[in-house]
mmCIF file of C-alpha atoms in Angstrom:
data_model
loop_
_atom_site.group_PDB
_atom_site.id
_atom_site.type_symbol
_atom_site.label_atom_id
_atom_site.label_comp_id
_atom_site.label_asym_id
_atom_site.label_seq_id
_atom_site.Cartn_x
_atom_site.Cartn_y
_atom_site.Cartn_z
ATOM 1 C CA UNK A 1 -29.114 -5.689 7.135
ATOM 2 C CA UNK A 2 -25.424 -5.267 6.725
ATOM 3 C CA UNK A 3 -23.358 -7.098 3.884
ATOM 4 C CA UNK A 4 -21.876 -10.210 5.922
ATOM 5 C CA UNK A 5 -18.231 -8.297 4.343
ATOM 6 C CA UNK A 6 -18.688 -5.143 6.068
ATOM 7 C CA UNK A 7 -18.889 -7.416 9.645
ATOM 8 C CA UNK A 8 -15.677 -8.810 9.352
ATOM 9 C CA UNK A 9 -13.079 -6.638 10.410
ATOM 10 C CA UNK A 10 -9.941 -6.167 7.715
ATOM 11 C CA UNK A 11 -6.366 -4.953 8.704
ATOM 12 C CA UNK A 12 -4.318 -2.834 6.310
ATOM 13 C CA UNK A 13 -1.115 -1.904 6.569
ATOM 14 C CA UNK A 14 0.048 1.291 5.192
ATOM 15 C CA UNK A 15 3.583 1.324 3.678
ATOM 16 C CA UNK A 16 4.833 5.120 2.425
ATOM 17 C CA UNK A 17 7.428 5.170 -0.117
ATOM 18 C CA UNK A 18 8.956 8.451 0.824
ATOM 19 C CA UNK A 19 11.261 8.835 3.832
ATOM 20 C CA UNK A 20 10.989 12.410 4.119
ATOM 21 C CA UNK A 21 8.608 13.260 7.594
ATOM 22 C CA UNK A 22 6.508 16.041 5.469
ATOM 23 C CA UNK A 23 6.440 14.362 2.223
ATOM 24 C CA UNK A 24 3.052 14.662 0.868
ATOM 25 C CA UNK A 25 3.079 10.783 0.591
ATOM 26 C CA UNK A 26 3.857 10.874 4.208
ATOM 27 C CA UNK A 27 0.823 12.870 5.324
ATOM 28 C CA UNK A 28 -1.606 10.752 2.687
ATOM 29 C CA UNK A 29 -0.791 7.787 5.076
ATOM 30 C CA UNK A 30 -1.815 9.389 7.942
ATOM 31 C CA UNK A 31 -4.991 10.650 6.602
ATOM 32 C CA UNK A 32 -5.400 7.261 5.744
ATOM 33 C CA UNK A 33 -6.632 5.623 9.215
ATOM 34 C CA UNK A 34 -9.047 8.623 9.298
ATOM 35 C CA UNK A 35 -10.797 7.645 5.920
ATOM 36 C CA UNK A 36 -11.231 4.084 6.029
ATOM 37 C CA UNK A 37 -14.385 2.288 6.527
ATOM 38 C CA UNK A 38 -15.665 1.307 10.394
ATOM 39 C CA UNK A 39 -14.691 -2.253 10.220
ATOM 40 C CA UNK A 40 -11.047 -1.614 8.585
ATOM 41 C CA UNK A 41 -8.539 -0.669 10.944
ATOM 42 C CA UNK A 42 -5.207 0.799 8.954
ATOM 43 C CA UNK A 43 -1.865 0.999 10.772
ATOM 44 C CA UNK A 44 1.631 2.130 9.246
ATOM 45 C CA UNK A 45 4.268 -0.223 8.577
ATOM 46 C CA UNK A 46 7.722 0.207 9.906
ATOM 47 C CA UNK A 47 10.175 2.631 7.693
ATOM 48 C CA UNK A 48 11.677 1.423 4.784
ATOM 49 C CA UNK A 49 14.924 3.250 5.487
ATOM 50 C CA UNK A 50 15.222 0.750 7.956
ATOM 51 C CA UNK A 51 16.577 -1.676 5.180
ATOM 52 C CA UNK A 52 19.628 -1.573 4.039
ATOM 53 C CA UNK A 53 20.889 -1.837 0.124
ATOM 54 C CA UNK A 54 19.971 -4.949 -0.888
ATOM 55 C CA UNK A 55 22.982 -7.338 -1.427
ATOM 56 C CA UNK A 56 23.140 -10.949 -1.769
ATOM 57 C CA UNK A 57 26.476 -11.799 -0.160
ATOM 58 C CA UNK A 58 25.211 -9.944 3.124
ATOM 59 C CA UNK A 59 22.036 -12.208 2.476
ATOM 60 C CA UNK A 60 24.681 -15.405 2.432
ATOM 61 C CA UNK A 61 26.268 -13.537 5.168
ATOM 62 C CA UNK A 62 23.950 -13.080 7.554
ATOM 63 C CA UNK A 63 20.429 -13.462 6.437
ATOM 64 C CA UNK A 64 17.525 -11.119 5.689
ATOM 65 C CA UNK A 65 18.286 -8.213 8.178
ATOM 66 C CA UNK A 66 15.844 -7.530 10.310
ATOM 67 C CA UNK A 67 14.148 -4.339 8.864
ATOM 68 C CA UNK A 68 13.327 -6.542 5.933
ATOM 69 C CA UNK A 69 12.218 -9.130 8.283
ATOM 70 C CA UNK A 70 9.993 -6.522 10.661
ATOM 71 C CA UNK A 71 8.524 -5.027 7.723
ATOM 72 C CA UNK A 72 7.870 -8.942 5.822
ATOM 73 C CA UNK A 73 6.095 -9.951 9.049
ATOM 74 C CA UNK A 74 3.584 -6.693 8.794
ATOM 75 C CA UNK A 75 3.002 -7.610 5.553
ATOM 76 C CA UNK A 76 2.198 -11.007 6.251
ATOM 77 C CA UNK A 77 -0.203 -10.121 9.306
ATOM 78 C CA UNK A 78 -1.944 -7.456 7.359
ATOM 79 C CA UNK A 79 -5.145 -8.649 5.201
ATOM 80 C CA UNK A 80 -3.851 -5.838 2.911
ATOM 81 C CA UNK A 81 -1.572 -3.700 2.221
ATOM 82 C CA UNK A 82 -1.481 0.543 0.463
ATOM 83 C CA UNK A 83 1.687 1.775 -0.899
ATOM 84 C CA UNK A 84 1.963 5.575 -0.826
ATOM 85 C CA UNK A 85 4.748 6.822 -2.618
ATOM 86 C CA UNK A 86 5.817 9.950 -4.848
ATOM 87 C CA UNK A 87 7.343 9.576 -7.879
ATOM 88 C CA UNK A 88 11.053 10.246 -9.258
ATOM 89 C CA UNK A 89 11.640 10.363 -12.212
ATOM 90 C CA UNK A 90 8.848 8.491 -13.637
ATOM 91 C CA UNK A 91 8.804 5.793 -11.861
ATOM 92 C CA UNK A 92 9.313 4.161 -8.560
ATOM 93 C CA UNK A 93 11.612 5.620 -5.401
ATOM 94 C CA UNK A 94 14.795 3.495 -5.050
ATOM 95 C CA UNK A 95 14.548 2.959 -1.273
ATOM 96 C CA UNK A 96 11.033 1.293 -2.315
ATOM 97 C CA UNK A 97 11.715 -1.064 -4.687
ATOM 98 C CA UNK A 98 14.773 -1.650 -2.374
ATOM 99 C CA UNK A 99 12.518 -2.727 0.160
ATOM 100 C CA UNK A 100 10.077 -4.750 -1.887
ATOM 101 C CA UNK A 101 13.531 -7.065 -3.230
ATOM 102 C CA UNK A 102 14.121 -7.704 0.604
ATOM 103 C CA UNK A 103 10.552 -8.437 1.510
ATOM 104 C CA UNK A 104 10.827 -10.903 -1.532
ATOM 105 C CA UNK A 105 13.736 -12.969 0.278
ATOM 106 C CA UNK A 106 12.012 -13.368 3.442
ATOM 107 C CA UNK A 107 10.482 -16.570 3.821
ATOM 108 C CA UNK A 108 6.989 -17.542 2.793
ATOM 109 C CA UNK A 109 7.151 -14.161 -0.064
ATOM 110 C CA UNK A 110 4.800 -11.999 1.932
ATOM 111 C CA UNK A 111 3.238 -10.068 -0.664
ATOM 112 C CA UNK A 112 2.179 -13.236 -2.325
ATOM 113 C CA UNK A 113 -1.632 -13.141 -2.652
ATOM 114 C CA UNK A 114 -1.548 -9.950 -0.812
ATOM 115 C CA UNK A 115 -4.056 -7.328 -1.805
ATOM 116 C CA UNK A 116 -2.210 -4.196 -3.039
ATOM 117 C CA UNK A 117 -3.943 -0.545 -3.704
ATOM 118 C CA UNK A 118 -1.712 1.775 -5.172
ATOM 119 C CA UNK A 119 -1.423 5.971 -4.335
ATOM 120 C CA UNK A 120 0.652 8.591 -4.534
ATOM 121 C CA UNK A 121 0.637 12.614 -4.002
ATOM 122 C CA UNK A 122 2.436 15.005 -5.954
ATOM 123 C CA UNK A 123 2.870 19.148 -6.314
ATOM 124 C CA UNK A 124 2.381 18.229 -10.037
ATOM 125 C CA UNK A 125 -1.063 18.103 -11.756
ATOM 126 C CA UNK A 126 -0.842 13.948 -12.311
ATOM 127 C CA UNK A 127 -0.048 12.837 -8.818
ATOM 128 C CA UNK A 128 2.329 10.759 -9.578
ATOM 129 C CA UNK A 129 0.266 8.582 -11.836
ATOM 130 C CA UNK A 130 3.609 7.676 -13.696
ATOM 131 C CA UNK A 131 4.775 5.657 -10.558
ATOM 132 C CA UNK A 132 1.846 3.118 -10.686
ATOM 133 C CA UNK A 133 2.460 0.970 -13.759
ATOM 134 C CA UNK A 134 6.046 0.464 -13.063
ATOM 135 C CA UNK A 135 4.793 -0.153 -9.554
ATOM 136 C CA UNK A 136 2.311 -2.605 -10.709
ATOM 137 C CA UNK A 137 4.794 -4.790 -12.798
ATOM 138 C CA UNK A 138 7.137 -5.161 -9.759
ATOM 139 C CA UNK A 139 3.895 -6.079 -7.160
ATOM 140 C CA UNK A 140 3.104 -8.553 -10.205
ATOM 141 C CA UNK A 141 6.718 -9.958 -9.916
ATOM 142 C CA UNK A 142 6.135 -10.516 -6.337
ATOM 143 C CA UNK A 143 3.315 -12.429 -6.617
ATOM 144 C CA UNK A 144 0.313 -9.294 -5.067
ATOM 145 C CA UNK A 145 -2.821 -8.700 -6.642
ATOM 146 C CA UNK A 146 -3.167 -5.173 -7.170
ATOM 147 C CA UNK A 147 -6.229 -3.550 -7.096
ATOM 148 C CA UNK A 148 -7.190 -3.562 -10.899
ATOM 149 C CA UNK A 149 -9.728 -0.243 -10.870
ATOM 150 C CA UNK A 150 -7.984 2.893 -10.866
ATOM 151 C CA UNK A 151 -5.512 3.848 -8.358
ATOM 152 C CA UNK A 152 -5.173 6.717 -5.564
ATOM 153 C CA UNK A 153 -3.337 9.789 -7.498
ATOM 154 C CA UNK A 154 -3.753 13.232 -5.409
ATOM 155 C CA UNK A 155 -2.470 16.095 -7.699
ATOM 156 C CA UNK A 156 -1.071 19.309 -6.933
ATOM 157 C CA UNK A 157 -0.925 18.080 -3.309
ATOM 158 C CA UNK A 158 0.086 21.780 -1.873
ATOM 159 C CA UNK A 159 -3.154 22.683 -2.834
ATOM 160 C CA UNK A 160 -4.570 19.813 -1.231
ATOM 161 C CA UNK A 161 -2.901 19.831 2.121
ATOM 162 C CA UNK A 162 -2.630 22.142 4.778
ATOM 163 C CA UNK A 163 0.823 23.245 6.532
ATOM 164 C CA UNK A 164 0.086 20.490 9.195
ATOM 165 C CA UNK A 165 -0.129 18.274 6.435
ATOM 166 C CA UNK A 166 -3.864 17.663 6.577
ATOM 167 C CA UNK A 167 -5.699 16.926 3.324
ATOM 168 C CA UNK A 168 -8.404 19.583 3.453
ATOM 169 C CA UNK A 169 -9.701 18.610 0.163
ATOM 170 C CA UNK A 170 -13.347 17.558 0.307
ATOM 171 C CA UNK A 171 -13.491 16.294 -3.186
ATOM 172 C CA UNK A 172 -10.144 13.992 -3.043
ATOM 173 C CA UNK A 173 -11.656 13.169 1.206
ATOM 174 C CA UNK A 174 -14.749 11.810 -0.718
ATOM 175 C CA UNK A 175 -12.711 10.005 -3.268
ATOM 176 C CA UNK A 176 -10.507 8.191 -1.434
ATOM 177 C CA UNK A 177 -12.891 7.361 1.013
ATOM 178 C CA UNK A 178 -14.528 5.502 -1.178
ATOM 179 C CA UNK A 179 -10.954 4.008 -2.652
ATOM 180 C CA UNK A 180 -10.351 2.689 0.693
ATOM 181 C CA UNK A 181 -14.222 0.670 1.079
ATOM 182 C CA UNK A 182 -14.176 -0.500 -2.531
ATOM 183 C CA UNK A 183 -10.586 -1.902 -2.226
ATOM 184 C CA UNK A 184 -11.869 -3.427 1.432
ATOM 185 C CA UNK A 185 -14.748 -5.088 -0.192
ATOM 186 C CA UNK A 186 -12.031 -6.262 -2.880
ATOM 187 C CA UNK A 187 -9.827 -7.518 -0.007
ATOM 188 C CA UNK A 188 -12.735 -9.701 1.696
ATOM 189 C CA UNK A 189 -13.612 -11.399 -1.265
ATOM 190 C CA UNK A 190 -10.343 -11.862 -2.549
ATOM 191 C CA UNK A 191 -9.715 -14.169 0.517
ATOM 192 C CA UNK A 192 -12.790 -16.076 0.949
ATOM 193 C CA UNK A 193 -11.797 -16.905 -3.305
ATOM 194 C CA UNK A 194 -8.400 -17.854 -2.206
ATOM 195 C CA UNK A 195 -9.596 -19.972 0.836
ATOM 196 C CA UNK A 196 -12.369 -21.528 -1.380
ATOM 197 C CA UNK A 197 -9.529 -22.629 -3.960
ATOM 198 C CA UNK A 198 -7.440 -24.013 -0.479
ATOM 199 C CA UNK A 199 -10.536 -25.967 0.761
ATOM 200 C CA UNK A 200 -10.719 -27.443 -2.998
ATOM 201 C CA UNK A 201 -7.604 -29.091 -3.398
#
């Protein structure tokens, strides 16, 4: 009999930190759709380069433009969201955290509540682990839940990806197959919790 979970189907959206077309974050995301359990359906958001530098007298201006907007309303309709994104120079890619401060000024703060799972790709031997923690704390500013057991890190990611950018990797296949239906199981029961807490107040 299958868990009453795994029969409810979950939409992720896939957000990649890099805007390079063959970044190794890039291809991760689309490998992503392709890994994911039956019942999870994972689609890519808009780009990020799409929003501009964040600036608050364009906000008084004019509003949140409408990248921010575009990409705050995939956020909202998605059950849960995966960041892919290298990292530079220890820590998190301007043009992301760019985007997450917009996403923050849209109305209703779509990433609040919002499952998170972290991942990255990287020619070097840690995968951009390095990224995550300072990608954590901002997600935590936010208001997301990120995923609390270890996150997605695919090292020396030349090795691990063909010239068409497919990840021909068995081993890290396996892995983040099972990421992907841990964190999904994660997601479910994260918002039957939150609706519980809703339905109690």
């Amino acid at each position: 009999m299958k868990d009453a979970i795994t029969e409810q189907p979950l939409n992720m959206l896939a957000i990649c930190g890099s805007l390079r077309e063959k970044s190794f974050s890039a291809a991760l995301v689309r490998e992503l759709p392709g890994l994911a359990p039956g019942w999870v359906t994972i689609v890519e958001s808009s780009s990020i380069g799409n929003v501009p530098h964040y600036d608050g007298d364009l906000e008084v201006a004019s509003g949140v433009p409408s990248g921010a907007m575009q990409l705050g309303q995939m956020i909202s309709d998605a059950d849960s969201v995966v960041i892919v994104s290298p990292e530079y120079n220890t820590s998190i890619p301007g043009v992301l955290k760019n985007a997450i401060d917009w996403v923050s000024r849209v109305p209703g703060g779509p990433f609040a509540n919002k499952p998170v799972l972290i991942a990255s790709a990287s020619p070097g031997p840690f995968g951009g682990v390095r990224m995550h923690q300072h990608l954590r704390q901002v997600l935590s500013g936010v208001g997301a839940y990120t995923y609390p057991r270890p996150d997605i890190a695919v090292g020396l990611a030349g090795q691990r990806f063909d010239e068409e950018g497919r990840l021909i990797d068995d081993a890290m296949r396996e892995l983040i197959r099972k990421q992907l239906a841990d964190f999904a199981v994660f997601t479910r029961k994260l918002i039957r919790e939150l609706d519980d807490e809703d339905d109690r107040r």
